[in-house]
PDB file of C-alpha atoms in Angstrom:
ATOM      1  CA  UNK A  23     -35.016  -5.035 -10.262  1.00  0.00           C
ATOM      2  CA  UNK A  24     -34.284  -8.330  -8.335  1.00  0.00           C
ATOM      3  CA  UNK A  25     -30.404  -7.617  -9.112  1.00  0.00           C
ATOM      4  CA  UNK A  26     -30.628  -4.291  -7.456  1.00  0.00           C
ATOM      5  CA  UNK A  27     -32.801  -6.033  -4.112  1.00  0.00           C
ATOM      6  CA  UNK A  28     -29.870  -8.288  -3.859  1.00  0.00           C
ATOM      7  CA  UNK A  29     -27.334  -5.770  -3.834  1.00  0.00           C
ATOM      8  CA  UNK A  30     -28.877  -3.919  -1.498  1.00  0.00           C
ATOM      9  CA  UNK A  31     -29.798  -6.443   0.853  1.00  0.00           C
ATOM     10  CA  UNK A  32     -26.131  -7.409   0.280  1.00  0.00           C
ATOM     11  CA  UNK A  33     -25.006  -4.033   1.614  1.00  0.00           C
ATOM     12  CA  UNK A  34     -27.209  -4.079   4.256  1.00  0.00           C
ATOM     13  CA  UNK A  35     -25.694  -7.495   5.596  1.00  0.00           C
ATOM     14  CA  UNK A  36     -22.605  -6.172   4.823  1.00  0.00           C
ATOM     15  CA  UNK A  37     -22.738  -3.079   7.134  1.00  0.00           C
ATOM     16  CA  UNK A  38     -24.439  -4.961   9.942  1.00  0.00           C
ATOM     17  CA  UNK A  39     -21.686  -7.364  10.647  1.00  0.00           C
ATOM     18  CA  UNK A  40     -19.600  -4.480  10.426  1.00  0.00           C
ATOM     19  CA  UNK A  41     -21.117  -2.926  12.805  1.00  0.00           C
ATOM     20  CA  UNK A  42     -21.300  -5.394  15.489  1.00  0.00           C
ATOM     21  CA  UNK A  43     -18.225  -6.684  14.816  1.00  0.00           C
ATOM     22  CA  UNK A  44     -16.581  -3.427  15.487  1.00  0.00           C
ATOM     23  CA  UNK A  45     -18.498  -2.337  18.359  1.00  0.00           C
ATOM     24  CA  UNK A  46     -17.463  -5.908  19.808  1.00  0.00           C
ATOM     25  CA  UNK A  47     -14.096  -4.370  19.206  1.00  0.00           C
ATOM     26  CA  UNK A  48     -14.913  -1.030  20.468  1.00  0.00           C
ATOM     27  CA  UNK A  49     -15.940  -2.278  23.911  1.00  0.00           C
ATOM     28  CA  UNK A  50     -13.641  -4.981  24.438  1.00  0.00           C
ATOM     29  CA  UNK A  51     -10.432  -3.209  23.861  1.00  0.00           C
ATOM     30  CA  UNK A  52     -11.856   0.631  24.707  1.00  0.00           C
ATOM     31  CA  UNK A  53     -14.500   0.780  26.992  1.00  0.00           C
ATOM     32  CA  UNK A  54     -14.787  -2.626  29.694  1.00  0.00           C
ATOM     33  CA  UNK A  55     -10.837  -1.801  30.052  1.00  0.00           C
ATOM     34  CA  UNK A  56     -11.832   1.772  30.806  1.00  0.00           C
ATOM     35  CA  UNK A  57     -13.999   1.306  33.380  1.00  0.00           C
ATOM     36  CA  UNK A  58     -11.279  -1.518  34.768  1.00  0.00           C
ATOM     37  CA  UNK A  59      -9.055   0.625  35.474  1.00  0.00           C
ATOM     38  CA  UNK A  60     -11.316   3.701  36.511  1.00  0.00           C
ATOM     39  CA  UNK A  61     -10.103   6.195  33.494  1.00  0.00           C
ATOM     40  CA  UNK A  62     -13.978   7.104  31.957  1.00  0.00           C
ATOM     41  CA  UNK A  63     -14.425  10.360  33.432  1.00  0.00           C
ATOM     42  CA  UNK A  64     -14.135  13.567  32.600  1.00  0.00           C
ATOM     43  CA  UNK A  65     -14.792  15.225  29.080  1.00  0.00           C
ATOM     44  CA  UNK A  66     -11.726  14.451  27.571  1.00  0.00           C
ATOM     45  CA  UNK A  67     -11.452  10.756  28.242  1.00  0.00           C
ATOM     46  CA  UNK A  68     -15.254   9.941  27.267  1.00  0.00           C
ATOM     47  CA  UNK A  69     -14.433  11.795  23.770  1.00  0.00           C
ATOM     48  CA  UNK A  70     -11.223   9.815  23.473  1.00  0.00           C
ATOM     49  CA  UNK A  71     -13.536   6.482  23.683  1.00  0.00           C
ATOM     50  CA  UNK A  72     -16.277   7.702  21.956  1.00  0.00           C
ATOM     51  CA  UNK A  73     -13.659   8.484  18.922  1.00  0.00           C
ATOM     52  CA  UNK A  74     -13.701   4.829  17.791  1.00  0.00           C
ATOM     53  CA  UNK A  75     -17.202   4.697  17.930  1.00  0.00           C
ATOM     54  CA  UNK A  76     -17.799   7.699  15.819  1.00  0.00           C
ATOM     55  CA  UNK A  77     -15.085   6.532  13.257  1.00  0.00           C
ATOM     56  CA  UNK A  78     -16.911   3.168  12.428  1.00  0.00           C
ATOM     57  CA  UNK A  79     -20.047   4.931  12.447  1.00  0.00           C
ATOM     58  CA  UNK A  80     -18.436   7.484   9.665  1.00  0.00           C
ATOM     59  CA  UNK A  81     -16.855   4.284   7.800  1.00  0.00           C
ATOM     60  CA  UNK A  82     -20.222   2.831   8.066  1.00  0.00           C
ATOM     61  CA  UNK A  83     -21.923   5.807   5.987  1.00  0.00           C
ATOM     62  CA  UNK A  84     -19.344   6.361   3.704  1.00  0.00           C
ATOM     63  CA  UNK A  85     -19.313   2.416   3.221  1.00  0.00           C
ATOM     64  CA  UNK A  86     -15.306   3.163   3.027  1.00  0.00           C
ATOM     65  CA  UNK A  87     -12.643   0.183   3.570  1.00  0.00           C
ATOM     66  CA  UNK A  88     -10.149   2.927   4.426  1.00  0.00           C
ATOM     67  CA  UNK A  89     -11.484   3.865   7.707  1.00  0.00           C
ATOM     68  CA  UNK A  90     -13.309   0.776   8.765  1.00  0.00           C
ATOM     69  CA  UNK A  91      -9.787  -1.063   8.776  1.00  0.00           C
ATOM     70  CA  UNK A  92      -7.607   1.543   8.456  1.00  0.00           C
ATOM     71  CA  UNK A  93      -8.524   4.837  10.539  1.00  0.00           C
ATOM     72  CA  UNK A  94     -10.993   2.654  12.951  1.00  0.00           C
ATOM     73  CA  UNK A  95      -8.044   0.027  14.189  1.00  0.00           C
ATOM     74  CA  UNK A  96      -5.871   3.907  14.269  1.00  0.00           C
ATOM     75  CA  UNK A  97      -8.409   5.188  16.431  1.00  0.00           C
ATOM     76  CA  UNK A  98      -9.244   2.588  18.923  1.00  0.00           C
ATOM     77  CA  UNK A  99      -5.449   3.026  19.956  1.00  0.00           C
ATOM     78  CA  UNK A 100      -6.155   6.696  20.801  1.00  0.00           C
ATOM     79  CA  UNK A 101      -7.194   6.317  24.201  1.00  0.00           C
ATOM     80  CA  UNK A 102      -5.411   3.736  24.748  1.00  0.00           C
ATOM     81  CA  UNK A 103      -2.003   5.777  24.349  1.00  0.00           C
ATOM     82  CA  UNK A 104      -3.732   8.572  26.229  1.00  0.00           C
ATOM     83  CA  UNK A 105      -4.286   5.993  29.296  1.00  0.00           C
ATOM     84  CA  UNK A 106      -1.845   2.898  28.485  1.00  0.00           C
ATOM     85  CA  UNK A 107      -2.694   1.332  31.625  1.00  0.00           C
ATOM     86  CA  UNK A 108      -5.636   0.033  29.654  1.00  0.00           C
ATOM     87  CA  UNK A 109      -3.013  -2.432  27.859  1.00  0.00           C
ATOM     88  CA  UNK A 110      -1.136  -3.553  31.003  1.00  0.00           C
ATOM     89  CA  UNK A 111      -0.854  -6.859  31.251  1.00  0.00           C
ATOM     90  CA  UNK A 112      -2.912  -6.928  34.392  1.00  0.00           C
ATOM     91  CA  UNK A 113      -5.843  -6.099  31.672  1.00  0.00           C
ATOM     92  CA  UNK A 114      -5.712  -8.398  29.569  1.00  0.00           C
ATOM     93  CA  UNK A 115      -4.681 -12.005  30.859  1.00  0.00           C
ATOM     94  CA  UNK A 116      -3.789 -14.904  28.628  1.00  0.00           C
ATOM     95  CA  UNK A 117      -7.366 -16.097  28.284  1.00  0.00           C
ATOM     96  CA  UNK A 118      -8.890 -12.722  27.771  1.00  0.00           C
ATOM     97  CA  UNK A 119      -6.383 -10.908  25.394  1.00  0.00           C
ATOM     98  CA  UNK A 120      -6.735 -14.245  23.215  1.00  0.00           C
ATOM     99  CA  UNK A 121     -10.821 -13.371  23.018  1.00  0.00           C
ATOM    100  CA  UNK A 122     -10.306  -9.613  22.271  1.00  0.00           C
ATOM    101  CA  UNK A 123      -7.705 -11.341  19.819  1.00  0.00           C
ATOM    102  CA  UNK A 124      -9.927 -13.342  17.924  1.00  0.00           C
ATOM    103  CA  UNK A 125     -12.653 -10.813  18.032  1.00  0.00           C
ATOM    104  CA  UNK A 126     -10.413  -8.220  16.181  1.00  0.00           C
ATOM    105  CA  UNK A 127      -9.206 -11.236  13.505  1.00  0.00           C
ATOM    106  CA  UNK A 128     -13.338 -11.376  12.770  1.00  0.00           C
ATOM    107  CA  UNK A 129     -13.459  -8.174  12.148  1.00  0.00           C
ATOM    108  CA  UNK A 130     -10.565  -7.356  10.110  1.00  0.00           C
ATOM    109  CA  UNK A 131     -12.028 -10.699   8.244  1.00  0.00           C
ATOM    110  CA  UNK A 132     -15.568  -9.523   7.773  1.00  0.00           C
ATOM    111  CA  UNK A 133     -15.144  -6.287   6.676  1.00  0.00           C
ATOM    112  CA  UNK A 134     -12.498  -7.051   4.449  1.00  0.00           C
ATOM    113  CA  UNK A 135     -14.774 -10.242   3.085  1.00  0.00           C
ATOM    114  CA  UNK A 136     -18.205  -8.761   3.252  1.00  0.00           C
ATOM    115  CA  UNK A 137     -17.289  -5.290   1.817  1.00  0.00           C
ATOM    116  CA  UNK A 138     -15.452  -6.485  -1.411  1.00  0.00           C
ATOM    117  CA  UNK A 139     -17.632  -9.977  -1.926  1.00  0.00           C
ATOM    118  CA  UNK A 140     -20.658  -9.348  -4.051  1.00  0.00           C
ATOM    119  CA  UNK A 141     -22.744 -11.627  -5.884  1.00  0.00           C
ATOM    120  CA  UNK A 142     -22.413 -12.150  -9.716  1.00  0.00           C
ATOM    121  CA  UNK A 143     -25.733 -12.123 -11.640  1.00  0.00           C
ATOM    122  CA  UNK A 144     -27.112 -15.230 -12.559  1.00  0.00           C
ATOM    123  CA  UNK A 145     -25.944 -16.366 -15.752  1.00  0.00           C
ATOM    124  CA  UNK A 146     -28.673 -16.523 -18.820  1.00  0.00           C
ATOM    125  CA  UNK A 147     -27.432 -19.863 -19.679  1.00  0.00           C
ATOM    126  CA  UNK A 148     -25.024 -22.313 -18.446  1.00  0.00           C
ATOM    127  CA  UNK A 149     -22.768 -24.785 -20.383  1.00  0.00           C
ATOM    128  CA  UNK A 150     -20.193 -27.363 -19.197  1.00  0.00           C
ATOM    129  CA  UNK A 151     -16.591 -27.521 -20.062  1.00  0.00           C
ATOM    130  CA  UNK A 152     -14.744 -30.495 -20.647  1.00  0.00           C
ATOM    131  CA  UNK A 153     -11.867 -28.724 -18.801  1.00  0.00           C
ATOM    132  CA  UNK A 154     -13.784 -28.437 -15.712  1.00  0.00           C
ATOM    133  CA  UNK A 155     -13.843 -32.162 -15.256  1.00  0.00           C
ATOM    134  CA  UNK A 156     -10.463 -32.461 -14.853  1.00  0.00           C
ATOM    135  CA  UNK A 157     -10.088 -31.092 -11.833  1.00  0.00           C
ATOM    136  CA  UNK A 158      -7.644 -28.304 -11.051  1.00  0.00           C
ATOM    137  CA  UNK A 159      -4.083 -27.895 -12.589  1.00  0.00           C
ATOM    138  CA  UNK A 160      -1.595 -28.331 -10.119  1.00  0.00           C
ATOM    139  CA  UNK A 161      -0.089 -25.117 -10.283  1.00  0.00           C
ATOM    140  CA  UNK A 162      -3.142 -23.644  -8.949  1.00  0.00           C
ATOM    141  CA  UNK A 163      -3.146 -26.438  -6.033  1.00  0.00           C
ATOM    142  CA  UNK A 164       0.256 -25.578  -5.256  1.00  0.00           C
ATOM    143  CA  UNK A 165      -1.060 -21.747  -5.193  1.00  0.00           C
ATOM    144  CA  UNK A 166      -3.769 -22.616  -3.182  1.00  0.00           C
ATOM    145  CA  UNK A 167      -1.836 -24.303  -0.914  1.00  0.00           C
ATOM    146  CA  UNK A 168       0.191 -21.289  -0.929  1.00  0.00           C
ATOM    147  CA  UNK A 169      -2.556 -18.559  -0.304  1.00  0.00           C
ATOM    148  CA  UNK A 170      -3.860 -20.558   2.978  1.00  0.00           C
ATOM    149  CA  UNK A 171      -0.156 -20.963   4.561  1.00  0.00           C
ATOM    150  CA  UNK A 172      -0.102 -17.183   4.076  1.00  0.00           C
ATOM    151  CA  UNK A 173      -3.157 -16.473   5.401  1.00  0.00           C
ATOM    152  CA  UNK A 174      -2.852 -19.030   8.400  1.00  0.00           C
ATOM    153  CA  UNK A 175       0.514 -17.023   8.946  1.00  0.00           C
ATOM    154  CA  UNK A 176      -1.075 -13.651   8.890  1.00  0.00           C
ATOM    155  CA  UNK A 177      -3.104 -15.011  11.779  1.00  0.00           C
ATOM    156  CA  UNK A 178      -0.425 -16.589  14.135  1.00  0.00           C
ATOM    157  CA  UNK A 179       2.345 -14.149  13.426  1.00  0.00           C
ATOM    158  CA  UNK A 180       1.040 -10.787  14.774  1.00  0.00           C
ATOM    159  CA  UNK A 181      -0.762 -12.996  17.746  1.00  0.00           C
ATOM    160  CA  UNK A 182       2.538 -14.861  18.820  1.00  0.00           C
ATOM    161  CA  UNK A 183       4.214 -11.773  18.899  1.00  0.00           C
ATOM    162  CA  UNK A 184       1.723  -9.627  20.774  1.00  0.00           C
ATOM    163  CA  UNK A 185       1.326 -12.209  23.253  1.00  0.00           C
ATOM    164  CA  UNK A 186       4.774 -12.483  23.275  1.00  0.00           C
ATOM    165  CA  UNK A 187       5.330  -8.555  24.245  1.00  0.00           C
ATOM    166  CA  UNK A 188       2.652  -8.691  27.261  1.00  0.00           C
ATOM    167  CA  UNK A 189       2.438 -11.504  28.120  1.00  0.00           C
ATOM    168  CA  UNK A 190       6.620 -12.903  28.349  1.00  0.00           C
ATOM    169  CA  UNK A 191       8.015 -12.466  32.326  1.00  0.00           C
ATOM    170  CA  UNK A 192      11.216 -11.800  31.241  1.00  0.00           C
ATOM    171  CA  UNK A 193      10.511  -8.483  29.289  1.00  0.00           C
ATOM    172  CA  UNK A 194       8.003  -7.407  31.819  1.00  0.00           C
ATOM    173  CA  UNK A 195      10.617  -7.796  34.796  1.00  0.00           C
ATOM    174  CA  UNK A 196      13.316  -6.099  32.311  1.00  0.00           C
ATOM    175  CA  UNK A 197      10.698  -2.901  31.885  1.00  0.00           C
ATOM    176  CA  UNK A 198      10.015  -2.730  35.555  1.00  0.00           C
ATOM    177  CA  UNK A 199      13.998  -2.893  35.990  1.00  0.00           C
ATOM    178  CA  UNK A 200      14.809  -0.262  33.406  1.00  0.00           C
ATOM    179  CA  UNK A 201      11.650   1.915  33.401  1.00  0.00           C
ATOM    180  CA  UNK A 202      10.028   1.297  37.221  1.00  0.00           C
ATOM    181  CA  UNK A 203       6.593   2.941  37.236  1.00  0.00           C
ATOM    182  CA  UNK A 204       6.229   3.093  33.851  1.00  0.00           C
ATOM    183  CA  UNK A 205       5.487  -0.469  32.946  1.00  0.00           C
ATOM    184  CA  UNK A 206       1.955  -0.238  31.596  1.00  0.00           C
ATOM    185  CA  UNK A 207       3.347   2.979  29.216  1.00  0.00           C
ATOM    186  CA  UNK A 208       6.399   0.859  27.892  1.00  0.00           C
ATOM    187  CA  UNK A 209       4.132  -1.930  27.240  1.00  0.00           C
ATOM    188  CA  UNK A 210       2.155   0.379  25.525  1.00  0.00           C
ATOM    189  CA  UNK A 211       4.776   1.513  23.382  1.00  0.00           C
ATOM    190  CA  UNK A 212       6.234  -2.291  22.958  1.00  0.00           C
ATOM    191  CA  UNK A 213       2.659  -3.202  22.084  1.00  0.00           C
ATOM    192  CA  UNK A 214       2.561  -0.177  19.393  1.00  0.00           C
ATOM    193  CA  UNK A 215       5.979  -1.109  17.770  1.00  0.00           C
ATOM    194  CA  UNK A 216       5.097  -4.699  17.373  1.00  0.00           C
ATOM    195  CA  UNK A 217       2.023  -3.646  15.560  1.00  0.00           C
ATOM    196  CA  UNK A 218       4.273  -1.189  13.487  1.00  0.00           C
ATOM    197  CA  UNK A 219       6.528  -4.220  12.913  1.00  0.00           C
ATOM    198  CA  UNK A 220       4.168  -6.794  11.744  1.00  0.00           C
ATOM    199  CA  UNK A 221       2.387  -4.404   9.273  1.00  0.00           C
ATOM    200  CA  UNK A 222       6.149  -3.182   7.792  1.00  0.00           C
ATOM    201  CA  UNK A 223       6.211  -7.688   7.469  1.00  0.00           C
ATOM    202  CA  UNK A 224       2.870  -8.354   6.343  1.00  0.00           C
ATOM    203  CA  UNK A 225       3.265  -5.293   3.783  1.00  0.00           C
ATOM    204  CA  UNK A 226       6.864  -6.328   2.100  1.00  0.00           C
ATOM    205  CA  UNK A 227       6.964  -9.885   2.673  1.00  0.00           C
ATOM    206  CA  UNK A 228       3.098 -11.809   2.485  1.00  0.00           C
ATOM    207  CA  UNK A 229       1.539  -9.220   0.167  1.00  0.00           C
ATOM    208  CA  UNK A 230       5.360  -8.986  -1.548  1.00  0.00           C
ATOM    209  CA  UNK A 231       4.256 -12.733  -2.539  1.00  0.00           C
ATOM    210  CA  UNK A 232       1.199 -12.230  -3.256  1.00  0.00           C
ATOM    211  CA  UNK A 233       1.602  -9.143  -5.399  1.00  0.00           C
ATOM    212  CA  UNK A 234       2.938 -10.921  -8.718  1.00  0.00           C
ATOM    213  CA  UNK A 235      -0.038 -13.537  -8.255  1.00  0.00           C
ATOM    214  CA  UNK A 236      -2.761  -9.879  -8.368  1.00  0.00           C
ATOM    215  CA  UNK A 237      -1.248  -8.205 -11.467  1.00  0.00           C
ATOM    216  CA  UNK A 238      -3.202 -10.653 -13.998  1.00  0.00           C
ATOM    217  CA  UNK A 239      -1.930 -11.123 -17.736  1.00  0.00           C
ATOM    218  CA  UNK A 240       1.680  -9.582 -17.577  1.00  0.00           C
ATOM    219  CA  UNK A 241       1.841  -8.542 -21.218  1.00  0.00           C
ATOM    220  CA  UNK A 242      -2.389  -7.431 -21.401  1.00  0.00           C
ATOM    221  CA  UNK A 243      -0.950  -5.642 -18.282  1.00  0.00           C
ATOM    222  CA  UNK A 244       2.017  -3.923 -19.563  1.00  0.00           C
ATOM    223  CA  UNK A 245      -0.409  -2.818 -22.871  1.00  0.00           C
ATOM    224  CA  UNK A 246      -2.816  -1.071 -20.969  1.00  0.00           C
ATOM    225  CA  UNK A 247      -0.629   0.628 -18.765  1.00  0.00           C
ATOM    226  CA  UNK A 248       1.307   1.510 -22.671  1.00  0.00           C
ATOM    227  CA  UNK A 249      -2.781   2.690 -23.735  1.00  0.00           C
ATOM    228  CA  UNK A 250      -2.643   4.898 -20.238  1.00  0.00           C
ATOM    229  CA  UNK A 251       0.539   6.534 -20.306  1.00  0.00           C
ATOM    230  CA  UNK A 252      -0.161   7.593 -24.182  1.00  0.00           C
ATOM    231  CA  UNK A 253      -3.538   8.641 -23.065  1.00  0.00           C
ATOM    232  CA  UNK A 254      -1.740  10.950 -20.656  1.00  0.00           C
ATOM    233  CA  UNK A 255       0.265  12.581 -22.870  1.00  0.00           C
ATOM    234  CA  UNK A 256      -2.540  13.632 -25.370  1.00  0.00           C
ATOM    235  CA  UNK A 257      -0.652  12.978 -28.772  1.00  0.00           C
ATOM    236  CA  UNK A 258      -0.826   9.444 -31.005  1.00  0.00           C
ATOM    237  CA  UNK A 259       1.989   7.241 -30.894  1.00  0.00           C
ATOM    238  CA  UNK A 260       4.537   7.628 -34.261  1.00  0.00           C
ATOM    239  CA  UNK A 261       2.695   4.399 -35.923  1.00  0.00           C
ATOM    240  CA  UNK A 262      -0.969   6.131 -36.172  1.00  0.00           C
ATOM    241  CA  UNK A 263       1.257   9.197 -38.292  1.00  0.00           C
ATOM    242  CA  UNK A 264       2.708   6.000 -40.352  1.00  0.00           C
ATOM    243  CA  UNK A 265      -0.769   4.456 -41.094  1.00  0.00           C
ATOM    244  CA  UNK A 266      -2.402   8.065 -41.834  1.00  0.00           C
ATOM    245  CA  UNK A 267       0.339   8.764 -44.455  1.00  0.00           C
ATOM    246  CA  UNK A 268      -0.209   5.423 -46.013  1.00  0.00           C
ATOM    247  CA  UNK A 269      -3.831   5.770 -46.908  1.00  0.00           C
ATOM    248  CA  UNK A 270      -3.677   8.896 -47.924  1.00  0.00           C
ATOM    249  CA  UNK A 271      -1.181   7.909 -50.288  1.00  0.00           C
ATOM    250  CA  UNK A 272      -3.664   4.661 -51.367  1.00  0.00           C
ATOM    251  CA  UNK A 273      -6.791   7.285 -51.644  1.00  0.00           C
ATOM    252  CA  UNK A 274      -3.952   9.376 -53.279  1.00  0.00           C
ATOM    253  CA  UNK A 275      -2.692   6.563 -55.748  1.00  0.00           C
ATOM    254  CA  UNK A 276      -6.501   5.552 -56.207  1.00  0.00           C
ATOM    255  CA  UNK A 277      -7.686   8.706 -57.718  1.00  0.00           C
ATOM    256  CA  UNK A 278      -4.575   9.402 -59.886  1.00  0.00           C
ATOM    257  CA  UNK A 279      -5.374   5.855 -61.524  1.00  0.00           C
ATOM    258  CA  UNK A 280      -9.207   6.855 -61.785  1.00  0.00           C
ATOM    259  CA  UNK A 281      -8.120  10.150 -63.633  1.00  0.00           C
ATOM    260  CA  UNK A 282      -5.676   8.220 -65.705  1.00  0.00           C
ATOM    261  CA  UNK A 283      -8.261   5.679 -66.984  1.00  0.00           C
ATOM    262  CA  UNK A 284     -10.429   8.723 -67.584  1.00  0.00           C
TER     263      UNK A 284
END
């Protein structure tokens, strides 16, 4: 019974940081740039920003990591490319678009944290190892090591290059040059393809890394994906038609000696 209050209140917890952490979202990079640039009116705007909100809402209930950071983050850019002079650079300034920044990382952090953490059950008893006084191996340092430059990098990478596409002089003179009243769109679009581009990176190359490090025992591995694929097919492997045969020929040989002595 205590187990179960703990899980729940875990849950609980759980959803309420991801709620206000994506409603923080939600009205930093939807609705205060909305009413900035005078674009929340009319029926089909106010559903386009509502949209977000409904979507965490509907993650929320469903308690699903699939649309709380995969169709919410989808959906926030909805109005956004329906009005993309809400991500003009005249928006979001250095100091502000490095707020909504860090407010985003703490979401994407605490729903992917909170969601997936739970709490093991206290153990009945507890017993030391002699191992555990060593310390570490340094493999797993070195992997540990690894995991945080990784992570550190998932953090800087996709920042530097956002601020990078709205922020840099140089590409913003080069829009207005090529593309001259449609600045805030292009930057839009720029903003949309670095996204594109760092998930296409963080997909192949960090979680390429990381990948061989997830997969466990190789060989326990490889034999239960053996156990599922003859599972699948429904029929016992040739070695189960070897062992039958050979005790029915031992039960076969057994009573033939019986009737012999007899």
């Amino acid at each position: 019974m205590a187990a179960l209050t703990t899980e729940r209140r875990w849950k609980t917890f759980a959803d309420v940081v991801a709620f206000a952490l994506g409603t923080n979202v939600w009205i930093s990079t939807v609705i205060l740039p909305a009413i900035f640039v005078g674009v929340l009116h009319g029926a089909s705007q106010i559903a386009a920003a509502a949209l977000p909100f409904v979507v965490l809402l509907l993650g929320l209930a469903r308690r699903s990591e699939a649309v709380l950071l995969g169709l919410f983050p989808a959906a926030v850019l909805v109005p956004i490319a329906l009005q993309p002079q809400m991500a003009s650079s005249y928006v979001y300034g250095p100091i502000r678009f490095t707020v909504v920044a860090l407010g985003v990382l703490a979401y994407l952090f605490g729903v992917s944290f909170f969601t997936t953490w739970h709490e093991p059950p206290a153990p009945r008893s507890v017993r030391g190892l002699s191992s555990a006084q060593l310390g570490p191996a340094e493999r797993w340092q070195r992997r540990e090591r690894v995991y945080w430059m990784l992570t550190a990098m998932s953090l800087v990478i996709p920042t530097v290059l956002l601020a990078w596409v709205n922020f840099d002089t140089a590409i913003e003179d080069y829009l207005g040059e090529m593309y001259p009243g449609r600045v805030a769109l292009m930057t839009t679009a720029l903003t949309v393809g670095a996204i594109v581009l760092w998930l296409g990176i963080y997909h192949y190359a960090l979680l390429g890394v990381l990948r061989p490090h997830r997969t466990g025992d190789r060989d326990l591995v490889a034999r239960l994906g053996q156990a599922r694929s003859d599972a699948k097919i429904g029929k016992p492997r040739p070695r189960f038609y070897v062992s039958v045969a050979l005790a029915l020929a031992a039960m076969a040989t057994l009573i033939l000696l019986r009737h012999l002595k007899g």
